[in-house]
């Protein structure tokens, strides 16, 4: 295994953490810090409890040892040895943190007063209230003292004093549990307050994220409210300034693109006019001269007449090709009928040309609500859109039936175009051709839209919208249809 290979499990954990919300990450970080602090506090508490318990047990054993010695001395002075050993349990009971066992010389444990059992019973009860794991952590090694009872030079019994930490552990447990409950309540209050505060602080970020989505969708007029937090207010102000700048840039870009379209249309119109007005008469004059030469050739000698007839026929053929090329260029650059006859009539002529050149295909055309005249850029755009969509349906779609629908909006400010065919349609991953891309760029420059959608069970639908923006020079040209 490569030692330098990335740990996929760690990457997955990091990705999971990064996908969480900022509020969730902050809350989890605070909880983790509190858990670490609680663990550290528990360790410190246990260490201090063990130390305190050891000190307390040692002190209790020392006190108990002195107390037993003094008690034995008093009993020895007052009574005989046997009597003092028998009376000893009555005088050494009730000591804290220790347990005392009295044995005679034969090793029998002497009975003590029932009240003497109370401390041991209390210690057992206290220990039973403490969890076993806490007792195991705090409990110290048992420590004891063995004191012989000597009377008249003879050992008559033993007193065994053993340290007992149960009640000390119980005290530590009660203090620790009470503090833990208090800290838990405080942490809950802090987490709730932190959750609410973070929600209020992060709400502007959610609003800002929505604003960024709006900008990504092209809605540059979207604005976000300015929050009270200074840092977030600065971000919101910068966002609004960015939106205003993008909106202004888009408007400038649209005006520039529209201006470019108008300039291009003007150039196309001028070139088309030059081809029609200049080249057309020249071609007509050439044809007239060729025909004149052909007539004169008939008067020459037979051999010369034949040769001249062949040359004039070749020239006439070349003129036919040039005139056909000229007409094709005119239709490609700008149909001469645009701007001179109603748009619906021009579209009808375009469909008629398709019918003549594509026999065996069915064409349906529906035109509703059109005015007689529109701005040059609008008429040329509609013409090119229909021309490109129908050409694609015939050339690439293999369609048998093509339906063209062109409608004007009620307010006359939008033209809706739809071209449907029953061809093979477009593959899901197919990219539009250069023709449609060019049409899309032209529509975008005019503020229009377009989209391609499949039809069921087969076929393609191309939908386009062309806004009608009437300028001062165009108003006089637009007549109600």
Coordinates of C-alpha atoms in Angstrom, one line a residue:
X1 CA 0.0 0.0 0.0
X2 CA 1.3 3.4 -0.9
X3 CA 2.1 5.3 2.3
X4 CA 1.5 8.6 0.6
X5 CA -1.9 7.7 -0.8
X6 CA -4.7 10.0 0.5
X7 CA -6.9 8.5 3.2
X8 CA -10.3 8.2 1.6
X9 CA -12.1 7.7 4.9
X10 CA -10.6 11.0 6.2
X11 CA -11.5 12.7 3.0
X12 CA -15.1 11.4 3.3
X13 CA -15.3 12.6 6.9
X14 CA -14.0 16.0 6.0
X15 CA -16.5 16.2 3.1
X16 CA -19.4 15.3 5.4
X17 CA -18.3 18.0 7.9
X18 CA -17.9 20.6 5.1
X19 CA -21.4 19.8 3.8
X20 CA -23.0 20.7 7.1
X21 CA -24.4 24.2 7.7
X22 CA -22.2 26.8 9.5
X23 CA -24.7 26.8 12.4
X24 CA -24.4 23.0 12.8
X25 CA -20.6 23.2 12.7
X26 CA -20.4 25.9 15.4
X27 CA -22.9 24.1 17.6
X28 CA -21.0 20.8 17.3
X29 CA -17.7 22.6 18.0
X30 CA -19.1 24.1 21.2
X31 CA -20.5 20.7 22.2
X32 CA -17.1 19.1 21.6
X33 CA -15.3 21.7 23.6
X34 CA -17.8 21.3 26.5
X35 CA -17.4 17.5 26.4
X36 CA -13.6 17.9 26.5
X37 CA -13.9 20.4 29.4
X38 CA -16.3 18.0 31.3
X39 CA -13.8 15.1 30.8
X40 CA -10.9 17.3 32.1
X41 CA -13.0 18.4 35.0
X42 CA -13.8 14.7 35.8
X43 CA -10.2 13.7 35.7
X44 CA -9.2 16.6 38.0
X45 CA -12.1 15.8 40.4
X46 CA -11.1 12.1 40.6
X47 CA -7.4 12.9 41.2
X48 CA -8.3 15.4 43.9
X49 CA -10.8 13.0 45.4
X50 CA -8.2 10.2 45.6
X51 CA -5.7 12.6 47.2
X52 CA -8.2 13.9 49.7
X53 CA -9.5 10.4 50.5
X54 CA -5.9 9.2 51.2
X55 CA -5.3 12.2 53.5
X56 CA -8.6 11.8 55.3
X57 CA -8.1 8.0 55.8
X58 CA -4.6 8.6 57.2
X59 CA -5.8 11.3 59.6
X60 CA -8.7 9.1 60.7
X61 CA -6.5 6.1 61.3
X62 CA -4.1 8.2 63.4
X63 CA -6.9 9.7 65.4
X64 CA -8.5 6.3 65.9
X65 CA -5.2 4.7 67.0
X66 CA -4.6 7.4 69.6
X67 CA -8.2 7.2 70.8
X68 CA -8.0 3.4 71.2
X69 CA -4.7 3.6 73.1
X70 CA -6.1 6.2 75.5
X71 CA -9.3 4.2 75.9
X72 CA -7.2 1.1 76.7
X73 CA -5.2 3.0 79.3
X74 CA -8.2 4.3 81.0
X75 CA -9.9 0.9 81.2
X76 CA -6.7 -0.7 82.4
X77 CA -6.4 1.7 85.3
X78 CA -10.0 1.3 86.2
X79 CA -10.7 -2.4 85.8
X80 CA -9.1 -5.7 85.3
X81 CA -7.8 -7.0 82.0
X82 CA -10.7 -9.2 81.1
X83 CA -13.2 -6.6 82.1
X84 CA -11.4 -3.9 80.1
X85 CA -11.4 -6.0 77.0
X86 CA -15.1 -6.8 77.4
X87 CA -15.9 -3.1 77.9
X88 CA -13.7 -1.8 75.1
X89 CA -16.4 -2.1 72.3
X90 CA -18.7 0.3 74.2
X91 CA -16.0 3.0 74.2
X92 CA -14.5 2.9 70.7
X93 CA -17.7 2.8 68.5
X94 CA -18.9 5.6 66.2
X95 CA -15.6 6.7 64.8
X96 CA -15.7 8.2 61.2
X97 CA -13.8 6.8 58.2
X98 CA -12.6 3.7 60.1
X99 CA -13.9 0.3 61.1
X100 CA -12.7 -1.3 64.4
X101 CA -12.6 -5.0 65.1
X102 CA -11.8 -6.4 68.6
X103 CA -10.6 -9.9 69.1
X104 CA -9.7 -11.8 72.3
X105 CA -6.6 -13.9 72.7
X106 CA -8.3 -16.9 71.0
X107 CA -9.2 -14.8 67.9
X108 CA -12.9 -14.6 68.7
X109 CA -14.5 -11.3 67.6
X110 CA -16.2 -9.7 70.6
X111 CA -19.7 -8.5 70.2
X112 CA -20.2 -4.7 70.2
X113 CA -23.1 -2.6 71.1
X114 CA -25.8 -2.4 68.3
X115 CA -25.2 1.3 68.0
X116 CA -21.6 0.5 67.1
X117 CA -22.7 -1.0 63.9
X118 CA -24.3 2.2 62.7
X119 CA -21.2 3.9 61.2
X120 CA -20.4 0.8 59.2
X121 CA -24.0 0.4 58.0
X122 CA -24.1 4.1 57.0
X123 CA -20.9 3.7 55.1
X124 CA -22.3 0.6 53.3
X125 CA -25.5 2.5 52.4
X126 CA -23.5 5.5 51.2
X127 CA -21.3 3.3 49.0
X128 CA -24.4 1.6 47.5
X129 CA -25.7 5.0 46.3
X130 CA -22.5 5.7 44.4
X131 CA -22.0 4.0 40.9
X132 CA -19.5 1.2 40.9
X133 CA -17.4 2.8 38.2
X134 CA -16.9 6.0 40.3
X135 CA -16.1 3.9 43.4
X136 CA -13.5 2.0 41.4
X137 CA -11.9 5.3 40.2
X138 CA -11.7 7.0 43.6
X139 CA -11.1 4.1 45.9
X140 CA -7.7 4.0 47.5
X141 CA -5.7 1.0 48.7
X142 CA -7.0 -0.2 52.1
X143 CA -4.8 0.8 55.1
X144 CA -5.1 -0.6 58.7
X145 CA -3.4 -0.7 62.1
X146 CA -3.2 -3.7 64.5
X147 CA -2.9 -2.8 68.2
X148 CA -2.4 -5.6 70.8
X149 CA -4.2 -5.3 74.2
X150 CA -1.6 -6.1 76.9
X151 CA -2.5 -6.5 80.5
X152 CA -0.1 -7.6 83.2
X153 CA 2.5 -8.4 80.6
X154 CA 0.2 -10.7 78.6
X155 CA -1.6 -10.1 75.3
X156 CA -5.3 -10.5 76.0
X157 CA -6.6 -9.4 72.6
X158 CA -6.1 -7.3 69.5
X159 CA -7.8 -4.2 68.2
X160 CA -7.7 -3.9 64.4
X161 CA -8.4 -0.4 62.9
X162 CA -9.1 -0.4 59.1
X163 CA -9.6 2.8 57.0
X164 CA -13.0 3.1 55.2
X165 CA -13.5 5.6 52.4
X166 CA -17.1 4.9 51.4
X167 CA -18.6 8.0 53.1
X168 CA -15.8 10.2 51.7
X169 CA -16.4 8.8 48.2
X170 CA -20.2 9.4 48.6
X171 CA -19.6 13.0 49.5
X172 CA -17.4 13.5 46.5
X173 CA -20.0 11.8 44.3
X174 CA -22.8 14.0 45.5
X175 CA -20.8 17.1 45.1
X176 CA -19.7 16.1 41.6
X177 CA -23.2 15.0 40.5
X178 CA -24.8 18.2 41.7
X179 CA -22.1 20.2 39.9
X180 CA -22.6 18.1 36.7
X181 CA -26.4 18.8 36.8
X182 CA -25.8 22.5 37.2
X183 CA -23.2 22.6 34.4
X184 CA -25.6 20.5 32.1
X185 CA -28.4 23.0 32.7
X186 CA -26.0 26.0 32.0
X187 CA -24.7 24.3 28.8
X188 CA -28.3 23.7 27.6
X189 CA -29.2 27.3 28.2
X190 CA -25.9 28.4 26.4
X191 CA -26.5 26.1 23.4
X192 CA -30.1 27.3 23.0
X193 CA -29.0 30.9 23.2
X194 CA -26.2 30.2 20.8
X195 CA -28.5 28.5 18.4
X196 CA -30.9 31.5 18.3
X197 CA -28.1 34.0 18.0
X198 CA -26.4 32.1 15.2
X199 CA -29.7 31.8 13.4
X200 CA -30.2 35.5 13.6
X201 CA -26.6 36.2 12.5
X202 CA -26.5 33.7 9.7
X203 CA -30.0 34.6 8.3
X204 CA -28.4 37.4 6.1
X205 CA -26.0 34.8 4.7
X206 CA -28.9 32.7 3.5
X207 CA -30.5 35.8 2.0
X208 CA -27.1 36.6 0.3
X209 CA -26.9 33.0 -1.0
X210 CA -30.4 33.5 -2.6
X211 CA -29.2 36.7 -4.1
X212 CA -26.2 35.0 -5.6
X213 CA -28.5 32.4 -7.1
X214 CA -30.6 35.3 -8.6
X215 CA -27.5 36.8 -10.1
X216 CA -26.5 33.4 -11.5
X217 CA -29.9 33.2 -13.2
X218 CA -29.3 36.6 -14.8
X219 CA -31.7 38.6 -12.5
X220 CA -29.2 41.4 -12.0
X221 CA -31.9 43.7 -10.6
X222 CA -32.2 41.6 -7.4
X223 CA -31.2 43.4 -4.2
X224 CA -30.7 42.1 -0.7
X225 CA -31.6 44.0 2.5
X226 CA -28.8 45.4 4.5
X227 CA -28.6 43.8 8.0
X228 CA -27.6 45.5 11.2
X229 CA -24.4 43.6 11.7
X230 CA -21.6 45.8 10.5
X231 CA -19.5 43.1 8.7
X232 CA -22.6 41.5 7.0
X233 CA -23.9 45.0 6.2
X234 CA -20.7 45.7 4.3
X235 CA -21.1 42.4 2.3
X236 CA -24.7 43.2 1.5
X237 CA -23.8 46.7 0.3
X238 CA -21.0 45.3 -1.9
X239 CA -23.4 42.7 -3.3
X240 CA -26.0 45.3 -4.2
X241 CA -23.3 47.4 -5.8
X242 CA -22.2 44.4 -7.8
X243 CA -25.8 43.7 -8.9
X244 CA -26.2 47.3 -10.0
X245 CA -22.9 47.2 -11.9
X246 CA -23.9 43.9 -13.6
X247 CA -27.3 45.2 -14.5
X248 CA -25.8 48.3 -16.0
X249 CA -23.2 46.2 -17.9
X250 CA -25.9 44.0 -19.2
X251 CA -28.0 46.9 -20.4
X252 CA -25.0 48.4 -22.1
X253 CA -24.1 45.1 -23.7
X254 CA -27.7 44.7 -24.9
X255 CA -27.7 48.2 -26.4
X256 CA -24.3 47.5 -28.0
X257 CA -25.4 44.2 -29.4
X258 CA -28.6 45.7 -30.7
X259 CA -26.6 48.5 -32.3
X260 CA -24.2 45.9 -33.9
X261 CA -27.2 44.1 -35.3
X262 CA -28.6 47.3 -36.8
X263 CA -25.2 48.2 -38.3
X264 CA -24.9 44.8 -39.8
X265 CA -28.4 45.0 -41.2
X266 CA -27.7 48.4 -42.7
X267 CA -24.5 47.0 -44.3
X268 CA -26.4 44.0 -45.6
X269 CA -29.1 46.2 -47.0
X270 CA -26.6 48.5 -48.7
X271 CA -24.7 45.5 -50.2
X272 CA -27.9 44.0 -51.4
X273 CA -28.9 47.3 -52.9
X274 CA -25.6 47.6 -54.7
X275 CA -25.8 44.1 -56.0
X276 CA -29.3 44.7 -57.3
X277 CA -28.9 48.2 -58.6
X278 CA -25.3 48.1 -59.9
X279 CA -24.5 44.5 -60.8
X280 CA -28.0 43.8 -62.1
X281 CA -28.0 46.4 -64.8
X282 CA -24.4 45.5 -65.8
X283 CA -25.4 41.8 -66.2
X284 CA -28.5 42.9 -68.2
X285 CA -26.3 45.1 -70.5
X286 CA -23.9 42.2 -71.0
X287 CA -26.7 39.9 -72.0
X288 CA -28.1 42.4 -74.5
X289 CA -24.7 42.8 -76.1
X290 CA -24.2 39.0 -76.3
X291 CA -27.6 38.7 -78.0
X292 CA -26.6 41.5 -80.4
X293 CA -23.3 39.8 -81.2
X294 CA -25.2 36.5 -81.8
X295 CA -27.5 38.3 -84.3
X296 CA -24.6 39.9 -86.1
X297 CA -22.8 36.5 -86.3
X298 CA -25.6 35.1 -88.5
X299 CA -24.5 37.6 -91.2
X300 CA -20.9 36.4 -91.3
X301 CA -19.4 33.5 -93.2
X302 CA -20.7 30.1 -92.1
X303 CA -17.5 29.0 -90.4
X304 CA -17.1 32.3 -88.6
X305 CA -20.8 32.3 -87.7
X306 CA -20.5 28.9 -86.1
X307 CA -17.5 29.9 -84.1
X308 CA -19.2 33.1 -82.9
X309 CA -22.4 31.3 -82.1
X310 CA -20.4 28.9 -79.8
X311 CA -18.7 31.8 -78.1
X312 CA -21.9 33.7 -77.5
X313 CA -23.6 30.6 -76.2
X314 CA -20.8 30.1 -73.7
X315 CA -21.0 33.7 -72.6
X316 CA -24.8 33.5 -72.2
X317 CA -24.3 30.4 -70.1
X318 CA -21.8 32.2 -67.9
X319 CA -24.2 35.2 -67.6
X320 CA -26.9 32.8 -66.5
X321 CA -24.7 31.4 -63.8
X322 CA -23.6 34.9 -62.6
X323 CA -27.3 36.1 -62.5
X324 CA -28.3 32.9 -60.5
X325 CA -25.4 33.5 -58.1
X326 CA -26.4 37.1 -57.8
X327 CA -29.9 36.2 -56.8
X328 CA -28.6 33.6 -54.3
X329 CA -26.4 36.2 -52.7
X330 CA -29.3 38.7 -52.5
X331 CA -31.5 36.1 -50.8
X332 CA -28.7 35.2 -48.4
X333 CA -27.6 38.7 -47.6
X334 CA -31.1 40.2 -47.5
X335 CA -34.3 39.3 -49.3
X336 CA -35.1 42.4 -51.4
X337 CA -38.8 42.1 -50.6
X338 CA -38.2 42.8 -46.9
X339 CA -39.1 46.4 -46.1
X340 CA -41.2 46.7 -49.3
X341 CA -44.0 44.2 -48.8
X342 CA -45.8 42.9 -45.6
X343 CA -43.8 40.5 -43.5
X344 CA -46.5 37.8 -43.8
X345 CA -46.2 37.9 -47.6
X346 CA -42.4 37.6 -47.4
X347 CA -42.7 34.6 -45.1
X348 CA -45.2 33.1 -47.5
X349 CA -42.8 33.5 -50.4
X350 CA -40.1 31.8 -48.4
X351 CA -42.3 28.8 -47.7
X352 CA -43.3 28.6 -51.4
X353 CA -39.6 28.5 -52.3
X354 CA -39.2 25.5 -49.9
X355 CA -42.1 23.8 -51.5
X356 CA -40.7 24.2 -55.0
X357 CA -37.3 22.9 -54.0
X358 CA -38.5 20.2 -51.7
X359 CA -41.2 18.2 -53.5
X360 CA -42.8 15.4 -51.5
X361 CA -42.7 17.4 -48.2
X362 CA -45.8 19.0 -46.6
X363 CA -45.6 22.5 -45.2
X364 CA -48.2 24.2 -43.0
X365 CA -48.1 27.9 -42.2
X366 CA -50.2 29.8 -39.7
X367 CA -49.7 33.6 -39.4
X368 CA -51.9 35.6 -36.9
X369 CA -52.0 39.2 -35.8
X370 CA -49.0 40.5 -37.8
X371 CA -48.6 44.1 -38.6
X372 CA -47.6 45.0 -42.2
X373 CA -44.3 46.5 -41.2
X374 CA -41.7 45.9 -38.5
X375 CA -38.2 47.3 -37.9
X376 CA -35.7 45.9 -40.3
X377 CA -33.8 43.9 -37.6
X378 CA -37.1 42.2 -36.5
X379 CA -38.2 41.3 -40.0
X380 CA -34.8 39.9 -41.0
X381 CA -34.5 38.0 -37.7
X382 CA -37.9 36.3 -38.2
X383 CA -37.0 35.5 -41.8
X384 CA -33.7 34.0 -40.8
X385 CA -35.2 32.0 -37.9
X386 CA -37.8 30.4 -40.1
X387 CA -35.2 29.8 -42.9
X388 CA -32.7 28.1 -40.6
X389 CA -35.3 26.0 -38.6
X390 CA -36.9 24.7 -41.8
X391 CA -33.6 24.0 -43.5
X392 CA -32.4 22.0 -40.4
X393 CA -35.7 20.0 -40.4
X394 CA -35.2 19.1 -44.1
X395 CA -31.5 18.5 -44.1
X396 CA -30.8 16.9 -40.7
X397 CA -34.2 15.8 -39.4
X398 CA -35.5 14.0 -42.5
X399 CA -38.9 15.5 -41.8
X400 CA -41.9 14.9 -44.0
X401 CA -44.2 17.5 -42.4
X402 CA -43.2 20.9 -41.2
X403 CA -45.6 23.3 -39.4
X404 CA -44.7 27.0 -39.0
X405 CA -46.7 29.2 -36.6
X406 CA -46.0 33.0 -36.3
X407 CA -48.2 35.0 -33.9
X408 CA -48.0 38.6 -32.6
X409 CA -48.8 39.4 -29.0
X410 CA -51.9 41.4 -28.2
X411 CA -49.8 44.5 -27.4
X412 CA -47.7 44.0 -30.5
X413 CA -44.5 44.0 -28.6
X414 CA -43.5 40.4 -29.1
X415 CA -43.5 37.9 -32.0
X416 CA -43.8 34.2 -31.1
X417 CA -42.4 31.7 -33.7
X418 CA -42.8 28.0 -33.5
X419 CA -41.5 25.4 -36.0
X420 CA -42.4 21.8 -35.6
X421 CA -41.4 18.7 -37.6
X422 CA -41.9 15.0 -37.6
X423 CA -38.3 14.1 -38.2
X424 CA -35.9 12.0 -36.3
X425 CA -35.3 14.7 -33.7
X426 CA -32.0 15.6 -32.0
X427 CA -30.0 13.3 -29.9
X428 CA -29.9 14.2 -26.1
X429 CA -26.2 15.0 -26.2
X430 CA -26.3 16.7 -29.6
X431 CA -25.0 20.3 -29.9
X432 CA -26.9 22.9 -32.0
X433 CA -25.2 23.7 -35.3
X434 CA -23.6 27.0 -36.2
X435 CA -26.8 28.2 -37.9
X436 CA -28.9 27.8 -34.8
X437 CA -26.1 29.2 -32.7
X438 CA -25.9 32.3 -34.9
X439 CA -29.7 32.7 -34.7
X440 CA -29.5 32.4 -30.9
X441 CA -26.9 35.1 -30.8
X442 CA -29.0 37.3 -32.9
X443 CA -32.1 36.7 -30.8
X444 CA -30.0 37.4 -27.6
X445 CA -28.8 40.7 -29.1
X446 CA -32.4 41.7 -29.7
X447 CA -33.5 40.6 -26.2
X448 CA -35.3 37.5 -27.5
X449 CA -35.1 33.8 -26.4
X450 CA -35.2 30.4 -28.1
X451 CA -35.2 26.7 -27.2
X452 CA -35.3 23.3 -28.8
X453 CA -37.5 20.6 -27.4
X454 CA -38.3 17.0 -28.6
X455 CA -41.7 16.0 -29.6
X456 CA -43.5 12.7 -28.8
X457 CA -43.3 10.2 -30.4
X458 CA -40.8 11.8 -32.7
X459 CA -39.8 15.2 -34.1
X460 CA -38.5 18.5 -32.9
X461 CA -40.0 21.8 -31.8
X462 CA -38.1 25.1 -32.1
X463 CA -39.6 28.0 -30.2
X464 CA -38.4 31.6 -30.6
X465 CA -39.6 34.9 -29.2
X466 CA -38.6 38.2 -31.0
X467 CA -39.3 41.4 -29.1
X468 CA -40.4 44.4 -31.2
X469 CA -38.6 47.5 -30.1
X470 CA -39.8 50.4 -32.1
X471 CA -37.5 53.4 -32.5
X472 CA -38.3 56.9 -33.6
X473 CA -37.4 56.1 -37.2
X474 CA -39.5 53.0 -37.3
X475 CA -42.8 54.3 -35.9
X476 CA -43.8 55.8 -39.3
X477 CA -43.2 52.4 -41.0
X478 CA -45.4 50.3 -38.8
X479 CA -49.0 50.1 -39.9
X480 CA -51.7 48.2 -38.1
X481 CA -52.4 44.8 -39.8

